C-alpha cells in the first residue's frame, strides 16, 4: 500500500478529519441540545453514542476507504460490484449538504466581518437581503473550493494544520473568559449541565444518537474519502479515538463558552437560547452589551465558527471532487470549480428561502411547506445519513466480515488490542447496525407524524435513483482510483 496521493502525516490527517467533524453541530447544535435534554445526563448518553456508534462506524468507513485507495463508489465496488451504488449514495449526500451548509457558512462569514459594526438585530434584515446572502455564500464557497484545489496534502492538510489549532485556542480562550466572569457563571453552568435524568426518554437517546452521527461526519462518504488518502503510516484506530475525543471536547467547550456568558450578561435570554436564535440573535446581543471588548470577542467567536464551517464544507467538497476527478479523469481544479458553480447555483433559492420563510416567516420559495434548508436538512440528516452509515456497517460486518476486516486493519499498520478486536467484531455486526436502524426508523416515523411525506419520498427516491444510475452507467465502467490523479 504505497501512498502517492494523500495525507503526509498522522497529525495532519487527524486534524483534517477533526476539521470535518468539528462544525456547526458542535458549536451550535450540541450546546442547546444538551441544555434542552437533561444537561449532564444528555452528555453521558451522548458519550455512550460516540463510543457505541460513532467510533465503530468511523473505523469502518476509514477502513473501507483505506483498503480501496479510491473514491467512495470504487471503494464499495472493490468489495462487491453489486454494492457500488452504496458509494454513489455516499457521494450524493455531500453534494446536497454543500448547497445548504454553505449558506450558513456565508452567514458566519458575514457575522465575523460585521463584528465591529455590531451584529445585534441584523439577522432579520441581513438574511433577506438577497444580494448579500448570495454574495457571502459565494465567497464562502470560493474559499472552500480554493482549499480543495490545492490538493489533499497542500490544500486540506495544510489548511487543517493551521486552522484547527487556531480554532482550539480561540474556543479555550473564550471558555476561560466566560467561566471567569463571576456572577451568573453558576447559573449558566447549571442551565447547560445540570443533570436531569427525569427528562431522559427514548427521544433523548435518539437526539443523542443523531447528534453523534452528524457531529462525527459519519454516513456521508467523508471518512471513506479521507481514509483512502491514508497509508500504513497512519494508525486508523488510534486516529479515530483522537478524532472522537477532540470532537467531543470541542462540543463541551462550546457549551462552557456560551452559557455562562449568556447567564452573566443577559440571564433573561437563557431560556430562548435555542436553534438559529442562539448563534445569530442571542449571542450577538450578549456581545453587544459588552461594549468594545464585545466586538473583539464577537470577532474571535464568529471567526472560530467560520473556520469550523470551512473545514466541514471542505470535507464535503472533497468527497464529490474525488469522485468526479477520478471517474471523468479531469483535473482537480476543474472538478472542484464545476462542483462549486453547481452548488452555488442550487444554494441561491435555498438561501432566499431560509431568510424569508424560516426567519421572517413570510411567503417565499418553500419546498412542501418547509423552508428549503430545513427540507434538505431533514432529507439528508434524518433519512439518508443513517442509511449510508448502515451501508458501511453491513459492508464490513456482513460482506467483508469482521475477522477479515480486523486482520486487514492490523496488517495495514493499525493497532487493535485483543479486547477491541472482539468488541469491534460483535458491535459492527449486530449492535451498531441495530442502533443505526433504530435512528433511521424513528427518523422516518417522526417525518410521518409531522406529515412531511415529501422528505421520505425525496430521500428514498434519491437512493433508488443512485442505484439505477449506478447499474446503468457505472457498474461495468471504470470508476477511478486515487492513483489516477497523477495522470491528469
Ligand atoms: N460534523 C459537522 C458538524 O458537527 C457537520 C458536517 C456535516 C460536516 C456535514 C460535514 C458535513 O457540524
Short mmCIF file of C-alpha atoms and ligand atoms in Angstrom, two decimals:
data_model
loop_
_atom_site.label_atom_id
_atom_site.label_comp_id
_atom_site.label_asym_id
_atom_site.label_seq_id
_atom_site.Cartn_x
_atom_site.Cartn_y
_atom_site.Cartn_z
CA UNK A 1 0.00 0.00 0.00
CA UNK A 2 2.17 2.83 -1.16
CA UNK A 3 0.80 6.26 -0.73
CA UNK A 4 1.32 8.60 -3.62
CA UNK A 5 -1.53 10.87 -3.07
CA UNK A 6 -2.79 11.78 0.34
CA UNK A 7 -2.06 12.96 3.83
CA UNK A 8 1.61 13.34 4.63
CA UNK A 9 1.38 12.90 8.38
CA UNK A 10 -0.78 11.26 11.01
CA UNK A 11 -1.38 14.52 12.78
CA UNK A 12 -2.32 16.22 9.51
CA UNK A 13 -4.87 13.51 8.85
CA UNK A 14 -6.32 13.68 12.37
CA UNK A 15 -6.65 17.46 12.17
CA UNK A 16 -8.30 17.25 8.76
CA UNK A 17 -10.79 14.62 9.91
CA UNK A 18 -11.37 16.54 13.13
CA UNK A 19 -11.85 19.63 10.98
CA UNK A 20 -14.64 17.87 9.17
CA UNK A 21 -16.17 16.65 12.40
CA UNK A 22 -15.98 19.93 14.29
CA UNK A 23 -18.59 22.15 12.73
CA UNK A 24 -21.82 23.95 13.40
CA UNK A 25 -23.06 20.75 15.03
CA UNK A 26 -20.53 21.11 17.86
CA UNK A 27 -20.57 24.84 18.36
CA UNK A 28 -24.25 25.42 17.97
CA UNK A 29 -26.25 22.18 17.95
CA UNK A 30 -24.63 20.39 20.87
CA UNK A 31 -24.87 23.19 23.45
CA UNK A 32 -28.57 23.84 23.06
CA UNK A 33 -29.50 20.19 22.61
CA UNK A 34 -27.69 19.42 25.85
CA UNK A 35 -29.43 22.23 27.68
CA UNK A 36 -32.81 21.06 26.40
CA UNK A 37 -32.36 17.38 27.02
CA UNK A 38 -31.24 16.93 30.60
CA UNK A 39 -27.78 18.53 30.78
CA UNK A 40 -25.10 16.19 32.10
CA UNK A 41 -27.48 13.25 31.67
CA UNK A 42 -27.53 14.03 27.95
CA UNK A 43 -23.75 14.39 27.89
CA UNK A 44 -23.36 10.88 29.31
CA UNK A 45 -25.77 9.40 26.78
CA UNK A 46 -24.03 11.31 24.03
CA UNK A 47 -20.64 9.92 25.02
CA UNK A 48 -22.07 6.40 25.02
CA UNK A 49 -23.37 7.01 21.48
CA UNK A 50 -19.99 8.26 20.35
CA UNK A 51 -18.42 5.04 21.64
CA UNK A 52 -21.09 2.60 20.51
CA UNK A 53 -21.97 4.02 17.14
CA UNK A 54 -19.55 6.78 16.29
CA UNK A 55 -16.21 5.16 16.99
CA UNK A 56 -17.20 1.82 15.44
CA UNK A 57 -18.71 3.35 12.30
CA UNK A 58 -15.79 5.69 11.86
CA UNK A 59 -13.24 2.87 11.96
CA UNK A 60 -15.34 1.02 9.40
CA UNK A 61 -15.66 3.94 6.99
CA UNK A 62 -11.96 4.79 7.21
CA UNK A 63 -11.10 1.15 6.62
CA UNK A 64 -13.37 0.87 3.55
CA UNK A 65 -11.61 3.89 2.08
CA UNK A 66 -8.10 2.87 3.05
CA UNK A 67 -8.26 -0.64 1.60
CA UNK A 68 -9.51 0.70 -1.75
CA UNK A 69 -7.35 3.84 -2.05
CA UNK A 70 -10.16 5.22 -4.13
CA UNK A 71 -13.35 7.32 -4.14
CA UNK A 72 -16.46 6.02 -2.35
CA UNK A 73 -18.03 4.44 -5.44
CA UNK A 74 -14.91 2.48 -6.31
CA UNK A 75 -14.35 1.68 -2.64
CA UNK A 76 -17.66 -0.20 -2.40
CA UNK A 77 -17.21 -1.64 -5.86
CA UNK A 78 -13.97 -3.39 -4.92
CA UNK A 79 -15.83 -5.11 -2.11
CA UNK A 80 -18.54 -6.29 -4.46
CA UNK A 81 -19.57 -4.98 -7.85
CA UNK A 82 -23.22 -5.01 -6.89
CA UNK A 83 -22.87 -2.61 -3.98
CA UNK A 84 -21.02 0.20 -5.74
CA UNK A 85 -24.23 2.22 -5.54
CA UNK A 86 -23.78 2.50 -1.77
CA UNK A 87 -20.85 4.70 -2.72
CA UNK A 88 -22.93 6.75 -5.11
CA UNK A 89 -25.37 7.49 -2.30
CA UNK A 90 -22.36 8.50 -0.20
CA UNK A 91 -21.30 10.95 -2.89
CA UNK A 92 -24.79 12.34 -3.48
CA UNK A 93 -25.41 13.22 0.19
CA UNK A 94 -22.46 15.63 0.50
CA UNK A 95 -23.39 17.22 -2.83
CA UNK A 96 -26.74 18.16 -1.30
CA UNK A 97 -25.32 19.24 2.02
CA UNK A 98 -22.80 21.63 0.43
CA UNK A 99 -25.69 23.57 -1.09
CA UNK A 100 -27.22 24.48 2.25
CA UNK A 101 -24.29 24.30 4.67
CA UNK A 102 -22.51 26.96 2.59
CA UNK A 103 -25.34 29.39 3.22
CA UNK A 104 -24.87 29.07 6.95
CA UNK A 105 -21.13 29.32 6.32
CA UNK A 106 -21.81 32.56 4.46
CA UNK A 107 -23.85 33.83 7.39
CA UNK A 108 -21.00 33.14 9.82
CA UNK A 109 -18.59 34.89 7.48
CA UNK A 110 -20.86 37.92 7.39
CA UNK A 111 -21.14 37.93 11.19
CA UNK A 112 -17.34 37.72 11.54
CA UNK A 113 -16.66 40.61 9.22
CA UNK A 114 -19.50 42.63 10.67
CA UNK A 115 -18.42 42.13 14.30
CA UNK A 116 -17.02 45.62 14.67
CA UNK A 117 -20.23 47.22 13.42
CA UNK A 118 -22.36 45.15 15.77
CA UNK A 119 -24.39 42.10 14.83
CA UNK A 120 -27.25 42.53 17.26
CA UNK A 121 -30.58 42.51 15.49
CA UNK A 122 -29.16 42.24 11.98
CA UNK A 123 -30.41 38.74 11.24
CA UNK A 124 -33.88 39.72 10.09
CA UNK A 125 -32.60 42.31 7.65
CA UNK A 126 -29.43 40.58 6.56
CA UNK A 127 -30.95 37.17 5.93
CA UNK A 128 -33.50 38.57 3.48
CA UNK A 129 -31.04 40.81 1.68
CA UNK A 130 -30.85 38.51 -1.31
CA UNK A 131 -27.81 40.02 -2.90
CA UNK A 132 -25.78 39.98 0.28
CA UNK A 133 -26.74 36.44 1.22
CA UNK A 134 -25.81 35.20 -2.25
CA UNK A 135 -22.55 37.14 -2.17
CA UNK A 136 -21.36 35.78 1.18
CA UNK A 137 -22.37 32.24 0.23
CA UNK A 138 -20.32 32.65 -2.94
CA UNK A 139 -17.28 33.92 -1.07
CA UNK A 140 -17.56 31.10 1.44
CA UNK A 141 -17.74 28.51 -1.35
CA UNK A 142 -14.82 30.12 -3.15
CA UNK A 143 -12.64 29.86 -0.05
CA UNK A 144 -13.60 26.21 0.44
CA UNK A 145 -13.11 25.26 -3.20
CA UNK A 146 -9.81 27.13 -3.27
CA UNK A 147 -8.53 24.88 -0.49
CA UNK A 148 -9.70 21.76 -2.34
CA UNK A 149 -7.92 22.92 -5.48
CA UNK A 150 -4.65 22.86 -3.55
CA UNK A 151 -4.97 19.09 -3.21
CA UNK A 152 -5.10 16.78 -0.23
CA UNK A 153 -1.67 17.47 1.22
CA UNK A 154 -1.07 21.05 0.13
CA UNK A 155 -4.68 22.14 0.45
CA UNK A 156 -6.71 20.21 3.00
CA UNK A 157 -3.88 19.04 5.27
CA UNK A 158 -2.01 22.32 5.30
CA UNK A 159 -5.14 24.32 5.99
CA UNK A 160 -6.21 21.97 8.81
CA UNK A 161 -2.81 22.23 10.47
CA UNK A 162 -3.19 25.99 10.67
CA UNK A 163 -6.91 26.42 11.23
CA UNK A 164 -7.66 23.65 13.71
CA UNK A 165 -5.13 24.72 16.35
CA UNK A 166 -6.39 28.27 15.85
CA UNK A 167 -9.96 27.17 16.42
CA UNK A 168 -8.96 25.27 19.54
CA UNK A 169 -7.05 28.20 21.02
CA UNK A 170 -9.96 30.55 20.37
CA UNK A 171 -12.53 28.30 21.96
CA UNK A 172 -10.36 27.62 25.01
CA UNK A 173 -9.78 31.36 25.47
CA UNK A 174 -13.46 32.19 25.16
CA UNK A 175 -14.37 29.38 27.57
CA UNK A 176 -11.86 30.64 30.13
CA UNK A 177 -13.12 34.20 29.71
CA UNK A 178 -16.69 33.08 30.09
CA UNK A 179 -16.05 30.83 33.10
CA UNK A 180 -14.23 33.59 34.97
CA UNK A 181 -16.93 36.22 34.64
CA UNK A 182 -18.10 35.65 38.21
CA UNK A 183 -21.76 36.39 38.63
CA UNK A 184 -24.04 34.20 36.57
CA UNK A 185 -21.44 31.58 35.76
CA UNK A 186 -23.02 29.11 38.15
CA UNK A 187 -26.47 29.66 36.67
CA UNK A 188 -25.10 29.28 33.16
CA UNK A 189 -23.33 26.06 34.01
CA UNK A 190 -26.36 24.70 35.71
CA UNK A 191 -28.53 25.62 32.72
CA UNK A 192 -26.11 23.75 30.46
CA UNK A 193 -25.13 20.77 32.55
CA UNK A 194 -27.46 20.23 35.49
CA UNK A 195 -28.15 16.52 35.30
CA UNK A 196 -31.83 15.79 34.97
CA UNK A 197 -32.45 12.13 34.42
CA UNK A 198 -36.18 12.64 34.71
CA UNK A 199 -36.27 14.23 31.26
CA UNK A 200 -34.46 11.30 29.67
CA UNK A 201 -36.81 9.47 27.34
CA UNK A 202 -36.30 7.42 24.22
CA UNK A 203 -36.41 10.68 22.34
CA UNK A 204 -33.41 11.97 24.29
CA UNK A 205 -31.43 8.92 23.27
CA UNK A 206 -32.46 9.36 19.66
CA UNK A 207 -31.42 13.01 19.70
CA UNK A 208 -28.04 11.97 21.13
CA UNK A 209 -27.54 9.25 18.53
CA UNK A 210 -28.43 11.58 15.68
CA UNK A 211 -26.19 14.28 17.05
CA UNK A 212 -23.27 11.84 17.39
CA UNK A 213 -23.58 10.84 13.75
CA UNK A 214 -23.85 14.30 12.43
CA UNK A 215 -21.14 15.67 14.63
CA UNK A 216 -18.64 12.99 13.67
CA UNK A 217 -19.37 13.46 9.94
CA UNK A 218 -20.45 9.86 9.50
CA UNK A 219 -22.75 8.44 6.88
CA UNK A 220 -21.75 10.69 4.04
CA UNK A 221 -18.64 9.29 2.48
CA UNK A 222 -16.29 11.74 4.16
CA UNK A 223 -14.39 9.22 6.23
CA UNK A 224 -14.23 6.84 3.26
CA UNK A 225 -12.68 9.58 1.18
CA UNK A 226 -10.26 10.77 3.87
CA UNK A 227 -9.44 7.16 4.76
CA UNK A 228 -8.47 6.50 1.16
CA UNK A 229 -5.79 9.14 1.47
CA UNK A 230 -4.05 7.33 4.32
CA UNK A 231 -1.39 4.66 4.11
CA UNK A 232 0.31 2.28 6.50
CA UNK A 233 1.98 5.05 8.48
CA UNK A 234 -1.34 6.28 9.78
CA UNK A 235 -2.94 4.22 12.54
CA UNK A 236 -6.69 4.36 11.93
CA UNK A 237 -7.81 3.01 15.29
CA UNK A 238 -5.78 5.49 17.28
CA UNK A 239 -6.70 8.31 14.93
CA UNK A 240 -10.40 7.50 15.32
CA UNK A 241 -10.10 7.64 19.07
CA UNK A 242 -8.40 11.03 18.89
CA UNK A 243 -10.94 12.43 16.43
CA UNK A 244 -13.86 11.32 18.62
CA UNK A 245 -12.24 12.77 21.74
CA UNK A 246 -11.36 16.06 20.06
CA UNK A 247 -14.83 16.44 18.61
CA UNK A 248 -16.49 15.80 21.97
CA UNK A 249 -14.17 18.17 23.83
CA UNK A 250 -14.88 20.99 21.40
CA UNK A 251 -18.62 20.41 21.73
CA UNK A 252 -18.37 20.59 25.53
CA UNK A 253 -16.15 23.65 25.40
CA UNK A 254 -18.70 25.37 23.18
CA UNK A 255 -21.33 24.98 25.89
CA UNK A 256 -18.90 26.18 28.55
CA UNK A 257 -18.09 29.21 26.42
CA UNK A 258 -21.66 30.14 25.61
CA UNK A 259 -23.97 29.64 28.59
CA UNK A 260 -22.03 31.23 31.45
CA UNK A 261 -21.60 34.35 29.32
CA UNK A 262 -25.29 34.48 28.41
CA UNK A 263 -26.24 33.99 32.07
CA UNK A 264 -23.81 36.68 33.17
CA UNK A 265 -24.70 39.39 30.70
CA UNK A 266 -28.26 38.65 29.81
CA UNK A 267 -29.81 35.98 32.02
CA UNK A 268 -33.31 36.54 30.70
CA UNK A 269 -32.14 35.31 27.29
CA UNK A 270 -31.06 31.95 28.66
CA UNK A 271 -34.33 30.19 28.04
CA UNK A 272 -34.64 31.31 24.45
CA UNK A 273 -31.15 30.06 23.63
CA UNK A 274 -32.19 27.57 21.02
CA UNK A 275 -31.82 26.84 17.33
CA UNK A 276 -30.97 29.64 14.96
CA UNK A 277 -31.64 32.19 17.69
CA UNK A 278 -28.77 31.06 19.91
CA UNK A 279 -25.98 31.77 17.49
CA UNK A 280 -27.36 34.55 15.33
CA UNK A 281 -29.60 36.51 17.69
CA UNK A 282 -28.81 35.80 21.35
CA UNK A 283 -25.02 35.74 21.19
CA UNK A 284 -24.78 38.96 19.13
CA UNK A 285 -26.95 40.63 21.78
CA UNK A 286 -24.66 39.40 24.51
CA UNK A 287 -21.61 40.67 22.62
CA UNK A 288 -23.33 44.00 22.09
CA UNK A 289 -23.85 44.52 25.80
CA UNK A 290 -20.09 44.19 26.33
CA UNK A 291 -19.02 47.36 24.57
CA UNK A 292 -15.71 47.37 22.74
CA UNK A 293 -14.44 44.13 24.20
CA UNK A 294 -17.64 42.53 22.94
CA UNK A 295 -16.64 43.41 19.40
CA UNK A 296 -13.35 41.60 19.83
CA UNK A 297 -14.98 38.58 21.43
CA UNK A 298 -17.61 38.58 18.67
CA UNK A 299 -14.92 38.65 16.01
CA UNK A 300 -12.99 35.80 17.63
CA UNK A 301 -16.15 33.78 18.15
CA UNK A 302 -17.51 34.08 14.64
CA UNK A 303 -14.07 33.59 13.15
CA UNK A 304 -13.92 30.31 15.01
CA UNK A 305 -17.36 29.32 13.76
CA UNK A 306 -16.39 30.23 10.21
CA UNK A 307 -13.24 28.11 10.49
CA UNK A 308 -15.32 25.19 11.73
CA UNK A 309 -17.74 25.62 8.83
CA UNK A 310 -14.99 25.94 6.20
CA UNK A 311 -13.18 22.78 7.32
CA UNK A 312 -16.50 20.91 7.23
CA UNK A 313 -17.52 22.09 3.77
CA UNK A 314 -14.03 21.31 2.50
CA UNK A 315 -14.53 17.68 3.51
CA UNK A 316 -17.90 17.56 1.77
CA UNK A 317 -16.44 19.06 -1.38
CA UNK A 318 -13.59 16.59 -1.34
CA UNK A 319 -15.92 13.58 -1.46
CA UNK A 320 -17.61 14.86 -4.60
CA UNK A 321 -14.44 16.24 -6.19
CA UNK A 322 -12.56 12.99 -5.65
CA UNK A 323 -15.28 11.01 -7.42
CA UNK A 324 -15.68 13.40 -10.35
CA UNK A 325 -11.98 13.82 -10.98
CA UNK A 326 -11.28 10.10 -10.83
CA UNK A 327 -14.31 8.91 -12.76
CA UNK A 328 -14.11 11.51 -15.50
CA UNK A 329 -10.33 11.91 -15.45
CA UNK A 330 -10.45 15.68 -15.23
CA UNK A 331 -8.01 17.67 -13.20
CA UNK A 332 -8.72 18.60 -9.61
CA UNK A 333 -9.11 22.32 -10.22
CA UNK A 334 -11.68 21.85 -12.95
CA UNK A 335 -13.61 19.28 -10.96
CA UNK A 336 -13.70 21.48 -7.86
CA UNK A 337 -14.67 24.58 -9.85
CA UNK A 338 -17.50 22.76 -11.63
CA UNK A 339 -18.94 21.41 -8.39
CA UNK A 340 -18.62 24.78 -6.73
CA UNK A 341 -20.56 26.51 -9.50
CA UNK A 342 -23.38 23.97 -9.49
CA UNK A 343 -23.69 24.01 -5.70
CA UNK A 344 -23.62 27.78 -5.70
CA UNK A 345 -26.49 27.91 -8.19
CA UNK A 346 -28.55 25.50 -6.11
CA UNK A 347 -27.77 27.40 -2.93
CA UNK A 348 -29.34 30.64 -4.20
CA UNK A 349 -33.02 29.66 -3.87
CA UNK A 350 -32.23 27.85 -0.61
CA UNK A 351 -30.64 30.98 0.82
CA UNK A 352 -33.62 33.12 -0.18
CA UNK A 353 -36.00 30.56 1.27
CA UNK A 354 -34.09 30.47 4.54
CA UNK A 355 -34.31 34.22 5.04
CA UNK A 356 -37.92 34.73 4.03
CA UNK A 357 -39.63 31.53 5.06
CA UNK A 358 -37.60 30.48 8.11
CA UNK A 359 -36.50 33.78 9.60
CA UNK A 360 -39.22 36.25 8.63
CA UNK A 361 -41.91 33.59 8.37
CA UNK A 362 -43.36 35.20 5.27
CA UNK A 363 -44.02 33.99 1.75
CA UNK A 364 -41.03 32.86 -0.22
CA UNK A 365 -39.63 29.87 -2.06
CA UNK A 366 -40.51 26.80 0.00
CA UNK A 367 -40.44 23.08 -0.52
CA UNK A 368 -43.51 21.14 0.54
CA UNK A 369 -44.36 23.63 3.23
CA UNK A 370 -40.88 23.83 4.72
CA UNK A 371 -38.12 26.32 4.13
CA UNK A 372 -35.72 24.75 1.65
CA UNK A 373 -32.87 24.44 4.14
CA UNK A 374 -34.94 22.57 6.68
CA UNK A 375 -36.26 20.37 3.91
CA UNK A 376 -32.82 19.35 2.67
CA UNK A 377 -31.54 19.07 6.20
CA UNK A 378 -34.31 16.58 7.02
CA UNK A 379 -33.74 14.63 3.81
CA UNK A 380 -30.03 14.24 4.41
CA UNK A 381 -29.67 14.15 8.19
CA UNK A 382 -32.79 12.34 9.23
CA UNK A 383 -33.20 9.83 6.47
CA UNK A 384 -30.12 9.49 4.28
CA UNK A 385 -27.16 9.65 6.65
CA UNK A 386 -28.23 6.71 8.81
CA UNK A 387 -28.86 4.65 5.66
CA UNK A 388 -25.42 5.47 4.40
CA UNK A 389 -23.80 4.60 7.75
CA UNK A 390 -25.76 1.37 7.78
CA UNK A 391 -24.31 0.55 4.36
CA UNK A 392 -20.82 0.93 5.82
CA UNK A 393 -21.58 -1.33 8.79
CA UNK A 394 -23.27 -4.00 6.68
CA UNK A 395 -20.40 -3.95 4.22
CA UNK A 396 -17.80 -4.52 6.91
CA UNK A 397 -19.86 -6.70 9.24
CA UNK A 398 -21.60 -8.95 6.74
CA UNK A 399 -19.89 -8.74 3.36
CA UNK A 400 -16.20 -8.32 4.15
CA UNK A 401 -16.77 -9.99 7.57
CA UNK A 402 -15.24 -8.73 10.82
CA UNK A 403 -12.50 -11.38 11.05
CA UNK A 404 -11.08 -10.30 7.73
CA UNK A 405 -11.63 -6.64 8.46
CA UNK A 406 -9.76 -6.82 11.74
CA UNK A 407 -6.92 -8.71 10.08
CA UNK A 408 -6.67 -6.17 7.28
CA UNK A 409 -6.85 -3.22 9.63
CA UNK A 410 -3.94 -4.66 11.60
CA UNK A 411 -1.98 -5.59 8.52
CA UNK A 412 -2.29 -2.04 7.31
CA UNK A 413 -0.42 -0.76 10.32
CA UNK A 414 -3.14 -0.04 12.83
CA UNK A 415 -3.11 -1.32 16.37
CA UNK A 416 -6.09 -3.24 17.63
CA UNK A 417 -5.72 -4.73 21.07
CA UNK A 418 -7.39 -8.14 21.55
CA UNK A 419 -10.32 -6.76 23.51
CA UNK A 420 -11.04 -4.18 20.85
CA UNK A 421 -11.00 -6.79 18.11
CA UNK A 422 -13.59 -8.80 19.99
CA UNK A 423 -15.71 -5.80 20.82
CA UNK A 424 -15.47 -4.42 17.29
CA UNK A 425 -16.45 -7.74 15.71
CA UNK A 426 -19.64 -8.00 17.72
CA UNK A 427 -20.50 -4.34 17.51
CA UNK A 428 -20.07 -3.97 13.78
CA UNK A 429 -22.25 -6.99 13.01
CA UNK A 430 -25.06 -6.55 15.48
CA UNK A 431 -25.10 -3.68 17.91
CA UNK A 432 -24.10 -0.70 15.78
CA UNK A 433 -26.30 -1.59 12.78
CA UNK A 434 -29.23 -2.24 15.12
CA UNK A 435 -28.78 1.15 16.78
CA UNK A 436 -28.46 2.90 13.44
CA UNK A 437 -31.59 1.16 12.23
CA UNK A 438 -33.43 2.48 15.27
CA UNK A 439 -32.24 6.01 14.44
CA UNK A 440 -33.47 5.56 10.87
CA UNK A 441 -36.85 4.12 11.76
CA UNK A 442 -37.56 6.74 14.37
CA UNK A 443 -36.44 9.48 11.97
CA UNK A 444 -38.84 8.25 9.31
CA UNK A 445 -41.58 7.82 11.91
CA UNK A 446 -41.06 11.42 13.00
CA UNK A 447 -41.48 12.61 9.44
CA UNK A 448 -44.65 10.58 9.06
CA UNK A 449 -46.05 12.04 12.26
CA UNK A 450 -45.18 15.53 11.06
CA UNK A 451 -46.82 14.62 7.74
CA UNK A 452 -43.63 15.56 5.90
CA UNK A 453 -44.07 12.70 3.47
CA UNK A 454 -42.15 14.57 0.79
CA UNK A 455 -38.99 14.27 2.88
CA UNK A 456 -39.26 10.49 2.92
CA UNK A 457 -40.18 10.24 -0.75
CA UNK A 458 -37.34 12.51 -1.89
CA UNK A 459 -34.78 10.74 0.32
CA UNK A 460 -35.64 7.19 -0.67
CA UNK A 461 -36.22 8.34 -4.24
CA UNK A 462 -32.66 9.60 -4.25
CA UNK A 463 -31.34 6.24 -3.10
CA UNK A 464 -33.29 4.49 -5.85
CA UNK A 465 -32.06 6.97 -8.46
CA UNK A 466 -28.46 6.44 -7.31
CA UNK A 467 -28.89 2.69 -7.63
CA UNK A 468 -30.41 2.99 -11.11
CA UNK A 469 -27.67 5.34 -12.31
CA UNK A 470 -25.05 3.02 -10.89
CA UNK A 471 -26.35 -0.11 -12.58
CA UNK A 472 -26.91 1.70 -15.87
CA UNK A 473 -23.70 3.66 -16.12
CA UNK A 474 -21.11 2.80 -13.52
CA UNK A 475 -21.28 -0.87 -12.69
CA UNK A 476 -19.43 -2.03 -15.75
CA UNK A 477 -17.31 1.00 -16.37
CA UNK A 478 -14.14 2.11 -14.64
CA UNK A 479 -14.86 4.47 -11.76
CA UNK A 480 -11.31 5.51 -10.95
CA UNK A 481 -8.93 5.46 -8.03
CA UNK A 482 -6.57 7.82 -6.21
CA UNK A 483 -3.57 6.94 -8.36
CA UNK A 484 -5.38 8.36 -11.40
CA UNK A 485 -5.00 11.85 -10.10
CA UNK A 486 -1.40 12.00 -11.22
CA UNK A 487 -2.28 11.15 -14.75
CA UNK A 488 -4.40 14.19 -15.34
N1 LIG B 1 -19.70 17.31 11.56
C1 LIG B 1 -20.13 18.61 11.22
C2 LIG B 1 -20.68 19.36 12.39
O1 LIG B 1 -20.61 18.94 13.50
C3 LIG B 1 -21.24 18.56 10.29
C4 LIG B 1 -20.95 18.21 8.95
C5 LIG B 1 -21.99 17.91 8.26
C6 LIG B 1 -19.71 18.19 8.42
C7 LIG B 1 -21.84 17.61 7.04
C8 LIG B 1 -19.54 17.87 7.19
C9 LIG B 1 -20.61 17.56 6.52
O2 LIG B 1 -21.23 20.40 12.19
#
